[in-house]
CSV table of C-alpha atoms and ligand atoms in Angstrom, one decimal:
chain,number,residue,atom,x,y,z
A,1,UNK,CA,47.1,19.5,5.6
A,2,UNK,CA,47.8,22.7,3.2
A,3,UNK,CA,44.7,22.5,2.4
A,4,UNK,CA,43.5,22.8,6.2
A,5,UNK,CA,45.8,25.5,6.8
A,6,UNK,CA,44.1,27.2,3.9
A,7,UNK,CA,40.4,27.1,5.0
A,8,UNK,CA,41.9,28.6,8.4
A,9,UNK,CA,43.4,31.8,6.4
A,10,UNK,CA,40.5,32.0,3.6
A,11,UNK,CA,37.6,31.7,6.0
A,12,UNK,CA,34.8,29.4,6.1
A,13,UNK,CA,33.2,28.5,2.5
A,14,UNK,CA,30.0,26.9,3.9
A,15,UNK,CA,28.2,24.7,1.9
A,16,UNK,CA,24.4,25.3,2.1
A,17,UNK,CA,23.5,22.3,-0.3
A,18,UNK,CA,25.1,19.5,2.2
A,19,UNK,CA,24.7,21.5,5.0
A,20,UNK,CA,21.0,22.2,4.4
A,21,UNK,CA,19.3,21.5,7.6
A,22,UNK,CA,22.1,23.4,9.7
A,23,UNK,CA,22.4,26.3,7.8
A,24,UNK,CA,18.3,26.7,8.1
A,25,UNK,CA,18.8,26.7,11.9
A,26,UNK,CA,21.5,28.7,11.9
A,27,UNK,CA,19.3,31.3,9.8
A,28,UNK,CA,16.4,31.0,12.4
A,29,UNK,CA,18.9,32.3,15.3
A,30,UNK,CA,20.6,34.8,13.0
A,31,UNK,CA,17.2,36.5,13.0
A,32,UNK,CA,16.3,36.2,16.5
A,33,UNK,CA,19.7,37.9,16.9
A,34,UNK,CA,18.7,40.6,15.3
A,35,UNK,CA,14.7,41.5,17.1
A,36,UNK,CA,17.5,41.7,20.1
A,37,UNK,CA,15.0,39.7,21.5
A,38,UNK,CA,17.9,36.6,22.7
A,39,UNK,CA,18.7,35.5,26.1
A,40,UNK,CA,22.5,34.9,25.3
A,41,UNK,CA,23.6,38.2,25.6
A,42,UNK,CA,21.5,39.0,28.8
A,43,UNK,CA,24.8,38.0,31.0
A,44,UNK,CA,26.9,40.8,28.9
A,45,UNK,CA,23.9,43.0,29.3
A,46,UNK,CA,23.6,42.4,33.4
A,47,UNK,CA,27.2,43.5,33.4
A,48,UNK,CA,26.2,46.6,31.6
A,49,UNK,CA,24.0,47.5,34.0
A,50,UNK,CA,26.5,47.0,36.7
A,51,UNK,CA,29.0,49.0,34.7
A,52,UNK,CA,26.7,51.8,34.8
A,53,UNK,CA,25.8,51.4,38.5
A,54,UNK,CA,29.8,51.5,39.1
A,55,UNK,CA,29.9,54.7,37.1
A,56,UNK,CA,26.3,56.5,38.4
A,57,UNK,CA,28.4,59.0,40.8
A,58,UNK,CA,31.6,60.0,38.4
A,59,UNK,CA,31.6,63.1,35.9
A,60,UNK,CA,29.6,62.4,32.7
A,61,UNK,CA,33.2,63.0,31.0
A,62,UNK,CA,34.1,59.5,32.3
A,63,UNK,CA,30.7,57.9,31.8
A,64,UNK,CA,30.6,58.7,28.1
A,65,UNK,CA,34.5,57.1,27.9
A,66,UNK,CA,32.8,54.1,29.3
A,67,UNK,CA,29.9,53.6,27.4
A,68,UNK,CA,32.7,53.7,24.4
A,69,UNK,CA,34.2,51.5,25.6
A,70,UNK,CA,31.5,49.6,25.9
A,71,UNK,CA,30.6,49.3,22.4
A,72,UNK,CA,33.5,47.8,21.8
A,73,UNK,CA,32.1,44.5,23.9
A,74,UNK,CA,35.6,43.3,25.4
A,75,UNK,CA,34.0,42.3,28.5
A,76,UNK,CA,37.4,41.0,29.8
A,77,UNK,CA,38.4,44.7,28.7
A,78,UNK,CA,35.3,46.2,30.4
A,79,UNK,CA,36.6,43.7,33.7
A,80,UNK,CA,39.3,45.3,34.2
A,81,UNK,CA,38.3,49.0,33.0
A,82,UNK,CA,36.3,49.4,35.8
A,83,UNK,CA,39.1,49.1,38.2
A,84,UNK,CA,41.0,52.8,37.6
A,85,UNK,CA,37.2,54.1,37.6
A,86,UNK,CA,36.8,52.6,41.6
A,87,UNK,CA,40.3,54.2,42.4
A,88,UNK,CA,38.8,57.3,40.6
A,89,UNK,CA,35.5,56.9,43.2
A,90,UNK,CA,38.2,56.9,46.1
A,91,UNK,CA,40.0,59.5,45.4
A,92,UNK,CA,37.2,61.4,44.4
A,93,UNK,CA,35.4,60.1,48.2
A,94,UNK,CA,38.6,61.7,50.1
A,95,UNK,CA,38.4,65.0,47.9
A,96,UNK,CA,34.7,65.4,49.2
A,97,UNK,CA,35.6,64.2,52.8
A,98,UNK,CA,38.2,66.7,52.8
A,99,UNK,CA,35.9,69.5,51.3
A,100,UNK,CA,33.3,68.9,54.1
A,101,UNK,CA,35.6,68.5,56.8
A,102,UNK,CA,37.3,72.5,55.5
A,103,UNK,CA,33.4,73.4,55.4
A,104,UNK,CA,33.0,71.6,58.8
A,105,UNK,CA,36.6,73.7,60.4
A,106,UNK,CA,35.1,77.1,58.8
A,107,UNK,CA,31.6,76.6,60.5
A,108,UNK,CA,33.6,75.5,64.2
A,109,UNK,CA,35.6,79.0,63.6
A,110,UNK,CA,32.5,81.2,62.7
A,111,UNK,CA,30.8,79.8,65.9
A,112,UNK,CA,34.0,79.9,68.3
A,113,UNK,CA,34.2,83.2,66.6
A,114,UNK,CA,30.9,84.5,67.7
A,115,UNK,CA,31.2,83.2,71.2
A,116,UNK,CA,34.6,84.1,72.3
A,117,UNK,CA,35.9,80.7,72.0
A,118,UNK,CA,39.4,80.1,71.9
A,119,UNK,CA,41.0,76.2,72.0
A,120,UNK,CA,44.2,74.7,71.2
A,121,UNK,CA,45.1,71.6,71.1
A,122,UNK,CA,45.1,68.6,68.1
A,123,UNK,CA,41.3,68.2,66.3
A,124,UNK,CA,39.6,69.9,68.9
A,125,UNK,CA,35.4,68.6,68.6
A,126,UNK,CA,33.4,71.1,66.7
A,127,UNK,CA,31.3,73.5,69.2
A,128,UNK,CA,28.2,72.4,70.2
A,129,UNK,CA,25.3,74.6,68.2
A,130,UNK,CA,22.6,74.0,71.1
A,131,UNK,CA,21.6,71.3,73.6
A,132,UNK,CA,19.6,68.9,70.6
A,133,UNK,CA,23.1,68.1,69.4
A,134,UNK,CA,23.9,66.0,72.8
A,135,UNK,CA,21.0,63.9,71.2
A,136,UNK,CA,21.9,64.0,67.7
A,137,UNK,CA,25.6,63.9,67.8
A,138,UNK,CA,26.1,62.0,71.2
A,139,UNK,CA,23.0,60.0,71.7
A,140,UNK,CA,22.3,61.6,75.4
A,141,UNK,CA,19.5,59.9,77.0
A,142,UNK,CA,15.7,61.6,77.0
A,143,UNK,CA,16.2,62.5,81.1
A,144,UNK,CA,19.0,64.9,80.6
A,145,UNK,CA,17.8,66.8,78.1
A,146,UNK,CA,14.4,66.4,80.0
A,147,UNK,CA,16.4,68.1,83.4
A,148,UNK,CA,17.5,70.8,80.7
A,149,UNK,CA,14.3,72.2,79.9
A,150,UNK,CA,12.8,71.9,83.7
A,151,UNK,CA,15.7,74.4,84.5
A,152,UNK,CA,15.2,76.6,82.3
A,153,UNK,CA,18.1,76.4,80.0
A,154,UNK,CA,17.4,76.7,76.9
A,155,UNK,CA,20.9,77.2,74.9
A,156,UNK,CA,24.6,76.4,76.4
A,157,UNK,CA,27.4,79.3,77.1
A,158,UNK,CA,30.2,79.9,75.7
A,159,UNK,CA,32.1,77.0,77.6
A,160,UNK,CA,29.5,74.1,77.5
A,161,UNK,CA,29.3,74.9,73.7
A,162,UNK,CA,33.1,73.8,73.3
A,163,UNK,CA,33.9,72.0,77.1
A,164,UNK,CA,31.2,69.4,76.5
A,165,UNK,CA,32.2,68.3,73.1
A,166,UNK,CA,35.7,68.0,74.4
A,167,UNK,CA,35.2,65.9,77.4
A,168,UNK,CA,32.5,63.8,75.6
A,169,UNK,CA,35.3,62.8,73.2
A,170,UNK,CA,37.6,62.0,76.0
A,171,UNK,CA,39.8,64.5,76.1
A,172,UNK,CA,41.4,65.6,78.5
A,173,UNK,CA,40.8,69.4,79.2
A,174,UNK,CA,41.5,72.8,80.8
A,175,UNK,CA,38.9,75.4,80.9
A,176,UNK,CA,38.2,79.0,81.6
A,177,UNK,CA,35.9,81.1,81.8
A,178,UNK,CA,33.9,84.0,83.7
A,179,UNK,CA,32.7,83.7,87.0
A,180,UNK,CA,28.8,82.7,86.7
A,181,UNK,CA,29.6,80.8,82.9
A,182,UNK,CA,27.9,77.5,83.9
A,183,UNK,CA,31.4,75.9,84.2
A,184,UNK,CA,29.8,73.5,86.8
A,185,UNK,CA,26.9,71.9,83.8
A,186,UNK,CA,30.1,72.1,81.5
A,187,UNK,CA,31.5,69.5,83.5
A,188,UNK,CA,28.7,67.2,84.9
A,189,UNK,CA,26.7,66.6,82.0
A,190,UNK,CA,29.5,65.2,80.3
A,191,UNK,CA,30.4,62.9,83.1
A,192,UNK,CA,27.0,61.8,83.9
A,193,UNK,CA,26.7,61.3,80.1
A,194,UNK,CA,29.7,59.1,80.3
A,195,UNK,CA,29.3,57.0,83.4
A,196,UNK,CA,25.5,56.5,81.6
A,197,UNK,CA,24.1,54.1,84.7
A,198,UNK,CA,24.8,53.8,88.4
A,199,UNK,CA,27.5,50.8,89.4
A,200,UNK,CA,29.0,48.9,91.9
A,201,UNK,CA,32.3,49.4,90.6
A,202,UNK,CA,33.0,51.8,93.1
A,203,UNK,CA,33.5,55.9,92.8
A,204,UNK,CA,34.1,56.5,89.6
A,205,UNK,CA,34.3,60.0,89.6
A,206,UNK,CA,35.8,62.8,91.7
A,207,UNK,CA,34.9,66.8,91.9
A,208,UNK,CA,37.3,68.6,94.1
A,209,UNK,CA,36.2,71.8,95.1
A,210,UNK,CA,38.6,74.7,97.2
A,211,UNK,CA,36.0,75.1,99.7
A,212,UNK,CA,33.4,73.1,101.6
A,213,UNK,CA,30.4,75.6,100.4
A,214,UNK,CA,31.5,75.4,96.7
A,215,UNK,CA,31.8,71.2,96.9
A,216,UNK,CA,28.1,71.4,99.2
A,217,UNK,CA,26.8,73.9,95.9
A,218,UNK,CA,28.5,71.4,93.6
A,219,UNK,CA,26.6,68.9,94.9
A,220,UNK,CA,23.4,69.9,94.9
A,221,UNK,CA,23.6,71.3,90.9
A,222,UNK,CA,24.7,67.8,89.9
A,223,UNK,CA,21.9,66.3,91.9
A,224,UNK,CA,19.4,68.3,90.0
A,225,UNK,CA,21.1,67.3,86.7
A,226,UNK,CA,21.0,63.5,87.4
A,227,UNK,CA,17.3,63.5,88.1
A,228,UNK,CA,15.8,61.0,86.9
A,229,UNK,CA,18.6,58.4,87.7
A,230,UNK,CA,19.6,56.7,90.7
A,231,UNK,CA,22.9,57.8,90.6
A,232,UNK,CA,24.3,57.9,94.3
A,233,UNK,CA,25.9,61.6,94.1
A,234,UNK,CA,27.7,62.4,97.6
A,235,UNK,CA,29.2,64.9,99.3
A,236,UNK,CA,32.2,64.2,101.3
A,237,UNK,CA,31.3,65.7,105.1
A,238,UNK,CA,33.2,65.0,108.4
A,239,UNK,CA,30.4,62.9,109.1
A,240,UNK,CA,31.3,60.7,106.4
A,241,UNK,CA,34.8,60.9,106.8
A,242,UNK,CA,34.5,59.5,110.7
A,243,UNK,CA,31.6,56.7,110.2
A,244,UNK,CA,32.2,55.7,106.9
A,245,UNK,CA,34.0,52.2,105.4
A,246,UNK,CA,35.0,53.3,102.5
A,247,UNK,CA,35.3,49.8,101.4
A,248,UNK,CA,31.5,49.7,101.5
A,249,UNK,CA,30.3,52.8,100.6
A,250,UNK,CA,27.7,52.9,97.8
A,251,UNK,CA,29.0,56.2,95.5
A,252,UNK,CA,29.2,56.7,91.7
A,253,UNK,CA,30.2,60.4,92.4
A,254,UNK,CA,32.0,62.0,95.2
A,255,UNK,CA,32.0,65.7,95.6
A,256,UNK,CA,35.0,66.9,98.5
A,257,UNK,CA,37.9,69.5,99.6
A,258,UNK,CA,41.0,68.5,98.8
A,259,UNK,CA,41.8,68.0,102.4
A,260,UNK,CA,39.0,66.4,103.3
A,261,UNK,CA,39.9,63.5,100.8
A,262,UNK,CA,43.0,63.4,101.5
A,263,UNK,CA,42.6,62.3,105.2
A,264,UNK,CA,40.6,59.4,103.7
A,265,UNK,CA,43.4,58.7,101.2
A,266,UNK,CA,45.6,58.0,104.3
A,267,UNK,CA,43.3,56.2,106.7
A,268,UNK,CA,45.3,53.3,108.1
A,269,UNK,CA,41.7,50.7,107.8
A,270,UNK,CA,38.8,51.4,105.8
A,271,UNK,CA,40.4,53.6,103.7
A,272,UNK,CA,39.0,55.0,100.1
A,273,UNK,CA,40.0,53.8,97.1
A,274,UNK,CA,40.3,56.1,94.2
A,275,UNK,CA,41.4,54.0,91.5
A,276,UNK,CA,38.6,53.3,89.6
A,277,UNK,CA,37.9,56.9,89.1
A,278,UNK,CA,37.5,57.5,85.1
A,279,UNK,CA,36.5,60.9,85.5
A,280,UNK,CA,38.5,63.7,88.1
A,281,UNK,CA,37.6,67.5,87.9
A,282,UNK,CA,39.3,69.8,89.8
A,283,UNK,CA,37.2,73.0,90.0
A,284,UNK,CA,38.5,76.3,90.5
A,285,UNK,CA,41.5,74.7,89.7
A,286,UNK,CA,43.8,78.0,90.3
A,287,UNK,CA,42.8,77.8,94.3
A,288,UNK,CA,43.5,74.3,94.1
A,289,UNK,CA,46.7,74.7,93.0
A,290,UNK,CA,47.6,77.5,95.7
A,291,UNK,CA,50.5,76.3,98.0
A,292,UNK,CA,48.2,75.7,101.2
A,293,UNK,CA,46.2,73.2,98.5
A,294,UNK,CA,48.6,72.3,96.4
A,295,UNK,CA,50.0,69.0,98.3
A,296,UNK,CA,46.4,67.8,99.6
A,297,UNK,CA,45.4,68.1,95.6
A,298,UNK,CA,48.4,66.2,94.2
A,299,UNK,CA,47.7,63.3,96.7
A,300,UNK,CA,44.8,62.8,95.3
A,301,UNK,CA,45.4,63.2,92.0
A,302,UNK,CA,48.0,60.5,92.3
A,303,UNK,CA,45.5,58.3,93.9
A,304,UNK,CA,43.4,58.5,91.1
A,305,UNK,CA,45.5,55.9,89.4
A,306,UNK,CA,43.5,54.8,86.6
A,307,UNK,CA,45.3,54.8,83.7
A,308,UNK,CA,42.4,56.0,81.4
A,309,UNK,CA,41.1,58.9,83.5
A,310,UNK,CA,39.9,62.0,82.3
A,311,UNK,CA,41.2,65.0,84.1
A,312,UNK,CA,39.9,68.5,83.5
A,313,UNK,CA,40.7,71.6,85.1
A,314,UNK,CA,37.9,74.4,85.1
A,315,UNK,CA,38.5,77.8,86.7
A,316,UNK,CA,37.9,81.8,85.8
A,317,UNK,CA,41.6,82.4,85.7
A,318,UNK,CA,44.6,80.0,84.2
A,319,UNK,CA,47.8,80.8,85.7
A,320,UNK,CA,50.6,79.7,83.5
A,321,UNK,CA,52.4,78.0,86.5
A,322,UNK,CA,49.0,76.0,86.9
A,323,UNK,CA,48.4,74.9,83.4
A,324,UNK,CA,52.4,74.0,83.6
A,325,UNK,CA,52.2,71.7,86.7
A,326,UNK,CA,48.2,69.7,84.9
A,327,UNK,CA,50.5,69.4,81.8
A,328,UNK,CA,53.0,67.5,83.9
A,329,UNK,CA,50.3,64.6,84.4
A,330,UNK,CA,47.6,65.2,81.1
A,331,UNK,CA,47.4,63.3,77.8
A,332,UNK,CA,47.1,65.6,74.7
A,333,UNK,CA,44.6,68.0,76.7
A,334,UNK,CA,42.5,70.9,74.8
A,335,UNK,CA,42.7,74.4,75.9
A,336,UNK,CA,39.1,76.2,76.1
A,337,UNK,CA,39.2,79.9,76.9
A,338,UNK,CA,36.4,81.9,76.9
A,339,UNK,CA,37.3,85.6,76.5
A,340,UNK,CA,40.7,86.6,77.1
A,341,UNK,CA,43.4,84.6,79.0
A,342,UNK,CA,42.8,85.7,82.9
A,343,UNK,CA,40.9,88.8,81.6
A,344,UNK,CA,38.3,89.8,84.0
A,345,UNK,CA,34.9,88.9,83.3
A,346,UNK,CA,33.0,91.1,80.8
A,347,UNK,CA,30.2,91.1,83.2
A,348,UNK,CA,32.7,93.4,85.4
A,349,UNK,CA,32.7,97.0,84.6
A,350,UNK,CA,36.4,98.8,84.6
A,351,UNK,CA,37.5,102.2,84.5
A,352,UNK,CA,40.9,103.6,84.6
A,353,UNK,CA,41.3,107.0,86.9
A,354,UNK,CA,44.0,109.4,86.8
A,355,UNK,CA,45.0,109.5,90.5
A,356,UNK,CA,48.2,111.5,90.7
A,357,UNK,CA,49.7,110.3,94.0
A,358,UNK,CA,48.7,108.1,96.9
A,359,UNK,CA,46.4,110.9,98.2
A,360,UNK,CA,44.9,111.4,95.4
A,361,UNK,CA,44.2,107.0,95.4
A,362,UNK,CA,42.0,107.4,98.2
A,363,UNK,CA,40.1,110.1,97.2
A,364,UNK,CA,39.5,108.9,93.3
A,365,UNK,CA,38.2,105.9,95.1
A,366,UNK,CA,35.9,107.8,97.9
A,367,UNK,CA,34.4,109.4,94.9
A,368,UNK,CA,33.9,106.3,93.0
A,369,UNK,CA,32.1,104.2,96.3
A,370,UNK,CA,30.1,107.5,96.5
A,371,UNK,CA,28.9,107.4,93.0
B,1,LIG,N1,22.9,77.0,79.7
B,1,LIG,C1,22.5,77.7,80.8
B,1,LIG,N2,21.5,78.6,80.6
B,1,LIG,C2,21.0,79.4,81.6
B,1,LIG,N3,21.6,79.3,82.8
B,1,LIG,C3,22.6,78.5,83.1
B,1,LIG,C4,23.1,77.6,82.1
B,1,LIG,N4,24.1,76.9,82.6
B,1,LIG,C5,24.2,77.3,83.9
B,1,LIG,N5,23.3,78.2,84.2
B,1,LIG,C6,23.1,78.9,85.5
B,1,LIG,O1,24.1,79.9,85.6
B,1,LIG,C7,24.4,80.0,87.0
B,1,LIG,C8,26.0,80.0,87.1
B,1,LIG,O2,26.4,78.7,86.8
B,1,LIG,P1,27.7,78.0,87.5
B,1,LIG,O3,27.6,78.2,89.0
B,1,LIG,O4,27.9,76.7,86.9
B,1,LIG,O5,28.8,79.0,87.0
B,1,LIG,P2,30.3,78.9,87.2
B,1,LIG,O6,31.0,79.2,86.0
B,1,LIG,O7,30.6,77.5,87.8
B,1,LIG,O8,30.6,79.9,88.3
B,1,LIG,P3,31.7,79.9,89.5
B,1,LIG,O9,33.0,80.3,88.8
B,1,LIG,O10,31.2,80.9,90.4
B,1,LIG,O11,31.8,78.5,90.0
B,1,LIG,C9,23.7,78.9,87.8
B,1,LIG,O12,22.6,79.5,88.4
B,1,LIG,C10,23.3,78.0,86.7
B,1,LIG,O13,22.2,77.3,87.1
């Protein structure tokens, strides 16, 4: 027994005579050993590799700690070594995430910046940089962009830059902008983006227009944008109004007064039904909002019922009372103004005339007609 214990403490004290034939084998793979030319340590060696795969993307300060490590050859050590370098990589991933997302914030304020763009609301969508990025960012399909080029435009304005981002992440939104700012493209493409085919699901979306010319001209602009598809785009006229089943009627996209679709709202038989509308724009929004509108518009926003609609509100001018009364009803909505808050357009020349009295009025302004 003590002398077991001994050999344990003093080390092996081999015996090559009686051992012969071992210790000659053992010799054999001592050498072999030392070419490096064994398969035994190819499993250590595979982790290695693996260790160096884990460590390929942190700083070299780390991977020369590693490879130290390393030579040690605790591979249980190495195990669990490589743990606090992958919390490292994490940490490290949201550092770079963050860093790109400031670069991607600075780039969104250079462009607003150049445009006259001004939002507010919680992580507004970057600004569009032109019409390719409907492709690349939002995978629109080829006839769209094809109905872009056969009319001519070649960038967006001001408000499609930032109104189409906005509504194709669906957001709710209010807009402004001039007079003659292609508010109408801002707000089709995105919805014919969106509804993406024709359906039988019934209308699915709503453009309400102040007056019967602007909801005819409405019309006929989204027509020529949905080209290409069958998309059955119509126009609410008294025609329709009197012959139409509503029930039955065959219409992805209705364009109409407010009063107009209000009296088919509250038809006693037949009647329209509004609430599978996803998307609802109410153009010129600050007419529709005027008191002889105002009731005929909140009728049918209320029968737009769907609980995951997208409402936006496009106009040149934004009355605070206006944007007070959409808040009442929209879900965490973005703000896009182009230029200043009901400035006029830029497009409108101003001058400011030194008149004196009322006499003096109606002169200042003969001159000016005369001029
Ligand atoms: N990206 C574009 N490039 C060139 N022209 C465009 C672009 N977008 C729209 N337009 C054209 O600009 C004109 C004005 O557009 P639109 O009627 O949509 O303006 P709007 O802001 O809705 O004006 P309003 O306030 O009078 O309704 C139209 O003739 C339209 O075809």
């Amino acid at each position: 027994m003590e002398k077991d214990t001994s050999f344990l403490l003093t080390g092996i004290k081999f015996n090559k005579k009686r051992f012969a034939g071992d210790f000659a084998r053992f010799k054999k793979r001592k050498q072999s050993n030392d070419d490096g030319s064994v398969d035994d340590l190819s499993y250590f060696k595979r982790e290695d590799t693996e260790a160096e795969n884990v460590v390929v993307s942190v700083n070299k300060k780390r991977k020369r700690k590693t490879k130290a490590e390393r030579v040690e050859g605790f591979s249980v050590f190495k195990g669990s070594d490589s743990v606090p370098v992958v919390i490292n990589e994490a940490t490290e991933q949201e550092e770079n995430n963050q860093k790109e997302l400031n670069r991607q914030n600075e780039r969104d304020l250079r462009l607003r910046k150049k445009y006259g763009i001004h939002v507010s609301g919680n992580n507004v969508p970057s600004p569009l940089q032109g019409f390719a990025e409907l492709s690349t960012r939002y995978g629109c399909e080829s006839y769209l962009l094809h109905n872009l080029v056969k009319l001519g435009f070649k960038e967006p304005t001001p408000i499609q830059r930032q109104a189409i981002p906005v509504l194709l992440s669906g957001r709710e939104c209010f807009a402004k902008a001039p007079t003659g700012s292609g508010k109408t493209l801002a707000f089709v493409y995105p919805m014919l983006m969106k509804l993406k085919q024709p359906s039988k699901d019934g209308i699915r979306a709503v453009i309400l227009c102040h007056t019967r010319e602007l909801a005819a001209q409405t019309t006929r602009e989204c027509k020529k944008m949905a080209k290409g598809n069958k998309f059955r785009i119509k126009l609410m006229t008294k025609e329709l109004m009197r012959n139409t089943d509503f029930t039955k009627l065959p219409c992805d996209i209705l364009v109409s007064t407010p009063r107009r679709l209000q009296l088919c709202i509250c038809k006693k038989k037949k009647k329209i039904d509004l609430s599978r509308v996803e998307y609802l724009v109410l153009d010129e929004s600050d007419k529709l909002f005027e008191r002889s509108l105002l009731e005929q518009t909140d009728s049918v926003v209320k029968a737009c019922s769907n609980p995951s609609i997208i409402r936006s509100l496009f106009s040149a001018t934004l009355p605070d009372f206006v944007e007070d009364v959409a808040r009442t009803v929209m879900h965490d909505a973005v703000r896009v103004i182009v230029g200043d808050k009901n400035a006029a357009s830029e497009s409108i020349k101003q001058k400011l005339i030194f008149a004196g009295s009322e006499e003096g009025k109606l002169l200042a302004l003969r001159q000016s007609f005369a001029e």
